[in-house]
XYZ file of N, CA, C and O in Angstrom:
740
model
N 178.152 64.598 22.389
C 177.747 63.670 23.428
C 178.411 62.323 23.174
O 178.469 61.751 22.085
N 178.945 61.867 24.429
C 179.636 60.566 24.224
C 178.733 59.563 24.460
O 177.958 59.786 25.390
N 178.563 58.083 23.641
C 177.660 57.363 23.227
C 178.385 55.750 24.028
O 179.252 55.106 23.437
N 177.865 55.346 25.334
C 178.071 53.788 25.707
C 178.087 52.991 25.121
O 176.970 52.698 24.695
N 178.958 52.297 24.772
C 178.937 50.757 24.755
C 180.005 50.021 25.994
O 181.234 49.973 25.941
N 179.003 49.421 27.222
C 179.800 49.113 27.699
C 179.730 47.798 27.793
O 178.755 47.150 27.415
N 181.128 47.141 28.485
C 181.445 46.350 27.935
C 180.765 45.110 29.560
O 180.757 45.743 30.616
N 180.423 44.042 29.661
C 179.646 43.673 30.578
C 180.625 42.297 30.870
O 180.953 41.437 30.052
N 180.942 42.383 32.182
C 182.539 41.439 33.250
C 181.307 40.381 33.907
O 180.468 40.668 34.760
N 181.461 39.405 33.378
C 180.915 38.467 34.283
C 181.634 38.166 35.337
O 182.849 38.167 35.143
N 181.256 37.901 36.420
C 182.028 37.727 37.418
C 181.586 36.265 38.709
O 180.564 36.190 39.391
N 182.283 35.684 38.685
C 181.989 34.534 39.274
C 182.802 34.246 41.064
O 183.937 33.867 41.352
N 181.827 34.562 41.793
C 181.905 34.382 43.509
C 182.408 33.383 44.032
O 182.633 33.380 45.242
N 182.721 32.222 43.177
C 183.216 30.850 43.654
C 184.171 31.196 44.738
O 185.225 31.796 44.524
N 183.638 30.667 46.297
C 184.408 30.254 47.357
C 185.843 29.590 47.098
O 185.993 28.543 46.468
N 186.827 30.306 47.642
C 188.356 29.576 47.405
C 188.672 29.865 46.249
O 189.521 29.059 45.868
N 188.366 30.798 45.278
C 188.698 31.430 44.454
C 189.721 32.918 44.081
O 189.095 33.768 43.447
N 190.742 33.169 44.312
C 191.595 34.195 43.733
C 190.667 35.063 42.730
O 189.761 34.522 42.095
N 190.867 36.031 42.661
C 190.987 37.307 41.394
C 191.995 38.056 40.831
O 192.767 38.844 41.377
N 191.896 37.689 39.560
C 192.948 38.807 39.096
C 192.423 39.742 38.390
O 192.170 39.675 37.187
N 192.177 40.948 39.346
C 191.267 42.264 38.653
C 192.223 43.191 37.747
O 193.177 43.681 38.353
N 192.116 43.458 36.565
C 192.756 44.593 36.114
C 191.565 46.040 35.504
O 190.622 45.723 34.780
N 191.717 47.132 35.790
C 191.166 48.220 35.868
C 191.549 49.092 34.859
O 192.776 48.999 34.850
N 191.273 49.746 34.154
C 191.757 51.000 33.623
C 191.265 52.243 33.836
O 190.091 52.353 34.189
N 192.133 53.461 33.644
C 191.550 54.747 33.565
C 190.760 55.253 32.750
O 190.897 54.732 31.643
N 189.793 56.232 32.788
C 189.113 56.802 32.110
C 190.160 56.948 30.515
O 191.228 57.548 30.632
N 189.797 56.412 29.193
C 190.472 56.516 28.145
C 191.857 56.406 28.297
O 192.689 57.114 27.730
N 192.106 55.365 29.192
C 193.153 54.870 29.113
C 194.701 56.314 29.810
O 195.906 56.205 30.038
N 193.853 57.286 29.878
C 194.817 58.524 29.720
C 195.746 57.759 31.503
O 195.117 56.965 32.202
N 197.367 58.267 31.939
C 197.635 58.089 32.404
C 197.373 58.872 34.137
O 198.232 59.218 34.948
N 196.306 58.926 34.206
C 195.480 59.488 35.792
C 196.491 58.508 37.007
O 196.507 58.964 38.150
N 196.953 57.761 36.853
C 198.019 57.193 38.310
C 199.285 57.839 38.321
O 200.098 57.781 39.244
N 199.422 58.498 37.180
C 201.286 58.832 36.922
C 201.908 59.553 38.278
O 203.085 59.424 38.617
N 200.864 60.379 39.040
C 201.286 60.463 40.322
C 200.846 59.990 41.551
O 199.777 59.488 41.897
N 202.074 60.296 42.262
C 202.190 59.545 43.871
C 200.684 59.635 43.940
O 199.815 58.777 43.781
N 200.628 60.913 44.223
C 199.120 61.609 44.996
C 198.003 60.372 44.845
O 197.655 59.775 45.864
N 197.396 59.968 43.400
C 196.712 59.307 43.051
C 196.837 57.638 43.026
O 196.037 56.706 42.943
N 198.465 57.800 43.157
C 198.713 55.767 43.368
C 198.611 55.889 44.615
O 198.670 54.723 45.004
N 198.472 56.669 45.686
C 198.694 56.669 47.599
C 196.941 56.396 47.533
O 196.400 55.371 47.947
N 196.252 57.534 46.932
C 194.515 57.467 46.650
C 193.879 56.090 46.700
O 192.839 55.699 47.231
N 195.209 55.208 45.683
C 194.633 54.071 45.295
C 195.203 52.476 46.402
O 194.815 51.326 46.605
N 196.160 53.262 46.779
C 196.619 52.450 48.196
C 195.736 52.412 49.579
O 195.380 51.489 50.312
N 195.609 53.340 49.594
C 194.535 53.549 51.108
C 193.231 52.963 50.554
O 192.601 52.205 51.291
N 192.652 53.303 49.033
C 191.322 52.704 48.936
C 191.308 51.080 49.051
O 190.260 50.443 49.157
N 192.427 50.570 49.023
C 192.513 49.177 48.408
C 192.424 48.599 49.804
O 191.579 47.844 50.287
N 194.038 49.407 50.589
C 193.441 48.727 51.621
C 192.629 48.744 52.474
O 192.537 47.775 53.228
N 191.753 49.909 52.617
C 190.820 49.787 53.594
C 189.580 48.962 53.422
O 188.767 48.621 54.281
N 189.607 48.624 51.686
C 188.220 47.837 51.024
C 189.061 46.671 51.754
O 188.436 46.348 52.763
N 189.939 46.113 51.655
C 190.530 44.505 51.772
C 190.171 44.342 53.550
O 189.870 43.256 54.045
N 190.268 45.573 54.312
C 189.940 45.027 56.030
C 188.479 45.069 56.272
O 187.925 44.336 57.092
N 187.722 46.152 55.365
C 186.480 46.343 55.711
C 185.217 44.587 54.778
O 184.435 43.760 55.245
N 185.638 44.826 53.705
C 184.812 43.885 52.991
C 185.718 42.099 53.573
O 185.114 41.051 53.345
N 186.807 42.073 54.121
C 187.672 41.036 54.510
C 187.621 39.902 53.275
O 186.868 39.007 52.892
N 189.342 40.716 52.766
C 189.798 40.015 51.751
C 191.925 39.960 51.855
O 192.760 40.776 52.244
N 191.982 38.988 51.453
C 193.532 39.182 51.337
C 193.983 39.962 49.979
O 193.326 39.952 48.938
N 195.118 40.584 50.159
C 195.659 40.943 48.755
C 196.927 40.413 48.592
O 197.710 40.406 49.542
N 197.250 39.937 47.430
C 198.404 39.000 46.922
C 199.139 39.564 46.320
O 200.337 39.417 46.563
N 198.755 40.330 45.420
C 199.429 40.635 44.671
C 199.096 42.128 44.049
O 197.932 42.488 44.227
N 199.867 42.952 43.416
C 199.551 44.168 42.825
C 200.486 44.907 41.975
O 201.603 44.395 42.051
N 200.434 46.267 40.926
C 200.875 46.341 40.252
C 199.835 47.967 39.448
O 198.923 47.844 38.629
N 200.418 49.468 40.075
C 199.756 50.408 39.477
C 200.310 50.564 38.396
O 201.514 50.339 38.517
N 199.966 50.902 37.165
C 200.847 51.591 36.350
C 200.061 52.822 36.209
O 199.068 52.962 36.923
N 200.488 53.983 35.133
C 200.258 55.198 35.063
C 198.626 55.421 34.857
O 197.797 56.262 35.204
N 198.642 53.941 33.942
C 196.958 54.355 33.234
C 196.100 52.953 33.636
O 194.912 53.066 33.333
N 196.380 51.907 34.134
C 195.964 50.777 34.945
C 196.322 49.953 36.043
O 197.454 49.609 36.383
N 195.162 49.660 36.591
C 195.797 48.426 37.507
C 195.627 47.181 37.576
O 194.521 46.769 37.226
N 196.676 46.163 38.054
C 196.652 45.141 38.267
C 196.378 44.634 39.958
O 196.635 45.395 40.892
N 195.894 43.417 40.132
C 195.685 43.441 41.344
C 194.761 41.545 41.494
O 193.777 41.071 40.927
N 195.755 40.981 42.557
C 195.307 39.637 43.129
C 194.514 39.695 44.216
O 195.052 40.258 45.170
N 193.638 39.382 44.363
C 192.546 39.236 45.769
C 192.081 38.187 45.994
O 191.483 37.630 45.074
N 192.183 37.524 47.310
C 191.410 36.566 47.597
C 190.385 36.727 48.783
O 190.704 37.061 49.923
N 189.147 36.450 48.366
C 188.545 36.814 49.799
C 188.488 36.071 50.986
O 189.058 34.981 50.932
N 187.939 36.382 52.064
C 188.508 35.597 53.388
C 186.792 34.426 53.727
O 186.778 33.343 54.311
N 185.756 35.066 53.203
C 184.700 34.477 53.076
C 184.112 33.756 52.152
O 184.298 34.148 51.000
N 183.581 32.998 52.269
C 182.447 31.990 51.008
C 181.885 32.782 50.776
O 181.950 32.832 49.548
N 180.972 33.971 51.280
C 180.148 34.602 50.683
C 180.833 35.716 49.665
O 181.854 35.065 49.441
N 180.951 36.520 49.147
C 182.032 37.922 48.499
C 180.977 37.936 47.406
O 180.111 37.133 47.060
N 181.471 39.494 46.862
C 181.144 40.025 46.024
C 181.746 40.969 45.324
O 181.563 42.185 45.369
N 182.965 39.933 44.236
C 184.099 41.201 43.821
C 183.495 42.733 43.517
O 183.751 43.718 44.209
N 182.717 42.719 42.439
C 181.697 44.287 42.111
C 181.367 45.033 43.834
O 181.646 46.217 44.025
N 181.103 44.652 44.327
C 181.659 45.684 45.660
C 182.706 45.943 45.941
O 182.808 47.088 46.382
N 183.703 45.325 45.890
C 185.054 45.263 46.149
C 185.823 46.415 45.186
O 186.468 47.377 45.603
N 185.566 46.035 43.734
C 185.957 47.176 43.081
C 185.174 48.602 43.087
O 185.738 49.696 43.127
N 183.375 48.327 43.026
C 183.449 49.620 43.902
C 183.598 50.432 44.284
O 183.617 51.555 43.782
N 183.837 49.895 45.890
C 184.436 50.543 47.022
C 185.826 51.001 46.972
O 186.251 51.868 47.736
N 186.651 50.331 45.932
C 187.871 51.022 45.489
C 187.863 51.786 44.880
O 188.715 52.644 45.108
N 186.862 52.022 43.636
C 187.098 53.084 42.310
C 186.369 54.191 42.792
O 186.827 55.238 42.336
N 185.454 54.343 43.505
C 184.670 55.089 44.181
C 185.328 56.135 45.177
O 184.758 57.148 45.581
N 186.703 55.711 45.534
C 186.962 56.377 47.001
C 188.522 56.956 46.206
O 189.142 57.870 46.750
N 189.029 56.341 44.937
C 189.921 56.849 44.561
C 189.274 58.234 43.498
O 189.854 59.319 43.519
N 188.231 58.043 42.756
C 187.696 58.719 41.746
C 186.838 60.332 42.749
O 186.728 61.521 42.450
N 186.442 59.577 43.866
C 186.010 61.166 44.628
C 187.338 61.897 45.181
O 187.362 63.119 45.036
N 188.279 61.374 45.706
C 189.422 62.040 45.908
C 190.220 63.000 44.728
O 190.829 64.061 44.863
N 189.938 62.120 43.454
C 190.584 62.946 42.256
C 190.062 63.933 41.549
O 190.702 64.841 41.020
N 188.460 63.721 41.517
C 187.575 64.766 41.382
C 187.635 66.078 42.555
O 187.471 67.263 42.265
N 187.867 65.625 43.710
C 187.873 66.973 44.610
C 189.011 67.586 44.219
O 188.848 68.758 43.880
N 190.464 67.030 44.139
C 191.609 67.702 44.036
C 191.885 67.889 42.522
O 193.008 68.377 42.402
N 191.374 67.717 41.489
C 191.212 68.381 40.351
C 190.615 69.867 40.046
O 190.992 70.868 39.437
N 189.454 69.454 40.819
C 188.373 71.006 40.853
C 188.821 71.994 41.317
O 188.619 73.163 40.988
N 189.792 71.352 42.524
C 190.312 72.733 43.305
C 191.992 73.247 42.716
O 192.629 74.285 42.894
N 192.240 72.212 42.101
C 194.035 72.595 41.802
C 194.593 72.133 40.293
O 195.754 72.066 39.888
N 193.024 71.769 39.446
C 194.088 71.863 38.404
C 192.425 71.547 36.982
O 192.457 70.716 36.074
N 191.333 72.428 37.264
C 190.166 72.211 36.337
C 189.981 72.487 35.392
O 188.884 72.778 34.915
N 191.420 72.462 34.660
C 191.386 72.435 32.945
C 191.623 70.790 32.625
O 191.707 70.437 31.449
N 191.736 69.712 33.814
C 191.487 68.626 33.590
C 190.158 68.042 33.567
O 189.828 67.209 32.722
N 189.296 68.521 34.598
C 188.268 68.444 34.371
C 187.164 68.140 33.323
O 186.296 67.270 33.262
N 187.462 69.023 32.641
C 187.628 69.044 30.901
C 187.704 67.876 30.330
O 186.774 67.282 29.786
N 188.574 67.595 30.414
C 189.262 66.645 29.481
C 188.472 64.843 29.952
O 188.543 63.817 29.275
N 187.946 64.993 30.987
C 187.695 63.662 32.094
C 185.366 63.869 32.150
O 184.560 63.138 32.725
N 185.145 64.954 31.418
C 183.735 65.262 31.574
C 183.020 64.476 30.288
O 183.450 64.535 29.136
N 181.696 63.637 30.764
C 181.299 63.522 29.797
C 179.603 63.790 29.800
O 179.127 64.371 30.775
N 178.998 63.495 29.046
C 177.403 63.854 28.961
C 177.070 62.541 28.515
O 177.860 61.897 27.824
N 175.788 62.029 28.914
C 175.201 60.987 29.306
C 174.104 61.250 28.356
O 173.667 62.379 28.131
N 173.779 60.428 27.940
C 171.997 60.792 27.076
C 170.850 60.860 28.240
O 170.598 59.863 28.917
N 170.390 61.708 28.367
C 169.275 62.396 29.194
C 169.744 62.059 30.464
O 168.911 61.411 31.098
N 171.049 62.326 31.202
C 171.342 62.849 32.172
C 172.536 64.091 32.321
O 172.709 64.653 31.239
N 173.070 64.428 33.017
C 173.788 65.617 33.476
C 175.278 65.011 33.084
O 175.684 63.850 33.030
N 175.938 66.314 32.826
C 177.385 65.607 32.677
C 178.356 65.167 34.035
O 178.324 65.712 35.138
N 179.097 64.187 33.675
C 179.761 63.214 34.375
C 181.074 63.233 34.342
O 181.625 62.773 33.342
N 181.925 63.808 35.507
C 183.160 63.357 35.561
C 183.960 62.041 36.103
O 183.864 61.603 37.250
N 184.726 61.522 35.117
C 185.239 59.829 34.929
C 186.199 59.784 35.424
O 186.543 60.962 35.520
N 187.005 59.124 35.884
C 188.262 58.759 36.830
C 188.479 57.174 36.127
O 189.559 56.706 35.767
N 187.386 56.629 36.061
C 187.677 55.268 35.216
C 186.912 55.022 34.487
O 185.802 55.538 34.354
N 187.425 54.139 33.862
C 187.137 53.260 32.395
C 185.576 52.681 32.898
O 185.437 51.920 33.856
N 184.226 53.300 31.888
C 183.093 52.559 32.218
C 183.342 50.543 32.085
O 184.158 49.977 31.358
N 182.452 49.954 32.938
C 182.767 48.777 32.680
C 182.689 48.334 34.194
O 181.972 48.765 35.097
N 183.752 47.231 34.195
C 183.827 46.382 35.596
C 185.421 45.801 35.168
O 185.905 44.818 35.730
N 186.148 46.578 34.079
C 187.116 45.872 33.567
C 187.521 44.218 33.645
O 186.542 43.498 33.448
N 188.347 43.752 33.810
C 188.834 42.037 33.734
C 188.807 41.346 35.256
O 189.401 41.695 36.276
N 188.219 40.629 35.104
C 188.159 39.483 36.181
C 188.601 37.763 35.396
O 188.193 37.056 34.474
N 189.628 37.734 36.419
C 189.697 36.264 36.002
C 190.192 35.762 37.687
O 190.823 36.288 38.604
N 189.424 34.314 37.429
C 189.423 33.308 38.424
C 190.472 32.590 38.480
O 190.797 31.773 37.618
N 191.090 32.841 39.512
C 192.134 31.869 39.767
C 192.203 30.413 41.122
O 192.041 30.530 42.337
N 192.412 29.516 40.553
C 191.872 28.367 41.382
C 192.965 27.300 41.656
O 192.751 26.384 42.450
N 194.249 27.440 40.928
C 195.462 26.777 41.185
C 196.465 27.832 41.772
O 196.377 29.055 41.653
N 197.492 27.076 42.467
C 198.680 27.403 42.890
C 199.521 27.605 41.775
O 200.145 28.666 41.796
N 199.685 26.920 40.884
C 200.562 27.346 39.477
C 199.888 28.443 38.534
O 200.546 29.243 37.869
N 198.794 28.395 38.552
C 198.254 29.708 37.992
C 198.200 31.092 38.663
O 197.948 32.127 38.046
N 198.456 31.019 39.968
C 198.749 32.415 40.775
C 200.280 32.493 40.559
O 200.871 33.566 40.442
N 200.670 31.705 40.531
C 202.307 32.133 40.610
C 202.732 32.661 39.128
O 203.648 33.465 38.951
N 201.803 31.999 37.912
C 202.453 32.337 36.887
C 201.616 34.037 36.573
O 202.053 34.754 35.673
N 200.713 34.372 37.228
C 199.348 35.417 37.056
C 200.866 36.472 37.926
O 201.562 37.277 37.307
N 200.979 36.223 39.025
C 201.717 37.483 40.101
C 203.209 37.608 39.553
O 203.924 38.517 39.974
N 203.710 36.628 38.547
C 205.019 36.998 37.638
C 204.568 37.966 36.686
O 205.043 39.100 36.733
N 203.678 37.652 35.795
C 203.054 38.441 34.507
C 203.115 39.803 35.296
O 204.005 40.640 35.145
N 202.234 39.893 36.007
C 201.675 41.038 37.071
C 202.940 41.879 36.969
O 203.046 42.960 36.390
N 204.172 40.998 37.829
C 205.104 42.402 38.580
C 206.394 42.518 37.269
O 207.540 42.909 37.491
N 205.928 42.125 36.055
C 207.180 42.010 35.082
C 206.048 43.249 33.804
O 206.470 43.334 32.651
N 205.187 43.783 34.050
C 204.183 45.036 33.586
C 205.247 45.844 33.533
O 205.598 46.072 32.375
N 206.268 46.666 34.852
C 206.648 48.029 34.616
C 207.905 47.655 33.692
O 208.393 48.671 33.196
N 208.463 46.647 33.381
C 209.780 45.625 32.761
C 209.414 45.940 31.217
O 210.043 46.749 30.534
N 208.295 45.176 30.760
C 207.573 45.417 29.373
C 207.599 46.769 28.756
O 208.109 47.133 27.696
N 206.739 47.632 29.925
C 206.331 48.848 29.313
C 207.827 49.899 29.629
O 207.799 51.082 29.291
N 209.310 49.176 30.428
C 210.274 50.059 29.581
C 210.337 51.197 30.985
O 211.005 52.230 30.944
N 209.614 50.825 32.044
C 209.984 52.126 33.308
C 211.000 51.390 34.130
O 211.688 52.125 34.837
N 211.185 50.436 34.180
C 212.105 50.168 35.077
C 212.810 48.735 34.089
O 212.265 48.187 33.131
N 214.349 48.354 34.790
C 214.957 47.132 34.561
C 214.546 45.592 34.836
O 214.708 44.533 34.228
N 213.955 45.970 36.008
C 213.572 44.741 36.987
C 212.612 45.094 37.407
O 212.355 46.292 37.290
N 211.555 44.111 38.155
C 210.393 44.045 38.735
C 210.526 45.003 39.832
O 210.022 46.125 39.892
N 211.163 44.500 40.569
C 211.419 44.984 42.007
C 211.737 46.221 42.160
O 211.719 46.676 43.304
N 212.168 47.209 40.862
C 212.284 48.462 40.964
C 211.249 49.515 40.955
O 211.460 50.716 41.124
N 210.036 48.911 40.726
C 209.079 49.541 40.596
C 208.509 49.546 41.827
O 208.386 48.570 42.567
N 208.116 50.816 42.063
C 208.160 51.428 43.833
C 206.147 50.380 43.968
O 205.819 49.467 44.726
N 205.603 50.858 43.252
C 204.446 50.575 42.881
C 203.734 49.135 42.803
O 202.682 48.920 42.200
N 204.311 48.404 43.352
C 204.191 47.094 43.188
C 204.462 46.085 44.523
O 205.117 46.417 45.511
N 203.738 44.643 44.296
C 204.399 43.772 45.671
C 205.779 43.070 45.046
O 206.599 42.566 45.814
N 205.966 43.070 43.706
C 207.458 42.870 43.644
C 208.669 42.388 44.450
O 209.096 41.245 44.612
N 209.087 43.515 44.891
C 209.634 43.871 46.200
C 209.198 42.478 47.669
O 209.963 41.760 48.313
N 208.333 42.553 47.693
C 207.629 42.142 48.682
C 207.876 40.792 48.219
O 208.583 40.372 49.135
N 207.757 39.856 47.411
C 208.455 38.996 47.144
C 209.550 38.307 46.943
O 209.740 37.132 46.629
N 210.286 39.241 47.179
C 211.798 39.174 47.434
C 212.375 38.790 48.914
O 213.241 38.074 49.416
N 211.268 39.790 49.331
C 211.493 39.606 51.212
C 211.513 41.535 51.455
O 211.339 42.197 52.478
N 211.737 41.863 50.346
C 211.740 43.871 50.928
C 210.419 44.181 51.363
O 209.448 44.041 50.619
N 210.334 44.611 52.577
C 208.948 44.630 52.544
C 208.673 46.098 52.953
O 207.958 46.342 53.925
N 209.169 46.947 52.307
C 208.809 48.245 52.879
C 207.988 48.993 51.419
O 208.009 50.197 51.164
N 207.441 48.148 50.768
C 206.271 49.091 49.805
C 205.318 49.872 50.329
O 205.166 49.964 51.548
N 204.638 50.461 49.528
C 203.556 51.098 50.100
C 201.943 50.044 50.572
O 200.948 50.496 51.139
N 202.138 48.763 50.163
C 200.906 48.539 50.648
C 201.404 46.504 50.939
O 201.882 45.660 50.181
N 200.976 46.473 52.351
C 201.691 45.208 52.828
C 200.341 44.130 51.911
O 199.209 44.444 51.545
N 201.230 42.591 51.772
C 200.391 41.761 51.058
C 200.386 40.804 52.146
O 201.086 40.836 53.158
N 199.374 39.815 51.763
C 198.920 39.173 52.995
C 200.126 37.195 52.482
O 200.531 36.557 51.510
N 200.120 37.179 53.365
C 200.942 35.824 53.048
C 200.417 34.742 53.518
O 200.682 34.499 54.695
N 199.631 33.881 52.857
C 199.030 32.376 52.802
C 199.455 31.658 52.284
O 200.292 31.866 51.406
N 198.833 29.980 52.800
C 198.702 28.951 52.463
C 197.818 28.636 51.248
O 196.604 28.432 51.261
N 198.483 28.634 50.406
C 197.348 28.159 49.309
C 197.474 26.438 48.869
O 196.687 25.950 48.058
């Protein structure tokens, strides 16, 4: 039986405030490495960003985490819904298409709970990293860090090569998989 300690994301709602959420997979294992599951995580993102009404700035899947800028469009918000409604809609999609096409992963992603039923994980227990962003020089230096991830970890040369990212989209290419919103900050 696997034993919690989780780890507890304070998270602060301040109006006119940016986020820079980063996420991980269940034990870190690489669960995004395919399309299937970074598209999972595209449609969840954006449909949370029109439904809960938030901009997205910035982003960045890699195999086993994500990165990701949000700003919301209201004073009121509540990032922990926001992520959520994302991890929720990517993690039931991966659980259905595991069970049916590949449940020797299953396995590997199951855990048992102390006096409840066992649990299949898609992500990392927690609320992973939240940080507040409240300057213009701190988003710009946050969405460099961000799209220079696939550069570090050695998958690509340049930012912009990474299909997976707004990178691109900062350049002026704007044919990624998930459009970013462009403001006045």
């Amino acid at each position: 039986m696997e034993s919690f300690c989780r780890k507890r994301v304070r998270h602060f709602n301040d109006p006119g405030h940016a986020h820079e959420l980063t996420f991980s997979c269940y034990k870190r294992l690489p669960l995004l490495s395919r399309d299937r599951s970074r598209w999972w995580l595209i449609e969840a993102i954006d449909r949370t960003r029109a439904r809960l009404d938030y901009f997205v700035l910035c982003y960045v899947i890699m195999p086993e985490h994500v990165h990701l800028i949000i700003l919301p469009k209201k004073a009121d918000y509540n990032i922990p819904w926001f992520l959520k409604r994302v991890k929720q809609s990517v993690s039931r999609k991966a659980k259905t298409w595991l069970r049916e096409n590949n449940p020797q992963w299953c396995t590997k992603l199951t855990i048992s709970r102390e006096g409840k039923k066992k649990e299949l994980r898609f992500w990392q227990a927690g609320g992973g990293y939240d940080r507040n962003i409240t300057s213009k020089r701190t988003l710009l230096t946050m969405i460099q860090y961000i799209h220079n991830n696939p550069v570090r970890r050695g998958l690509v040369s340049l930012p912009t090569e990474w299909k997976w990212s707004s990178a691109a989209w900062y350049v002026g290419i704007r044919n990624g998989p998930l459009v970013i919103d462009e403001i006045k900050w």
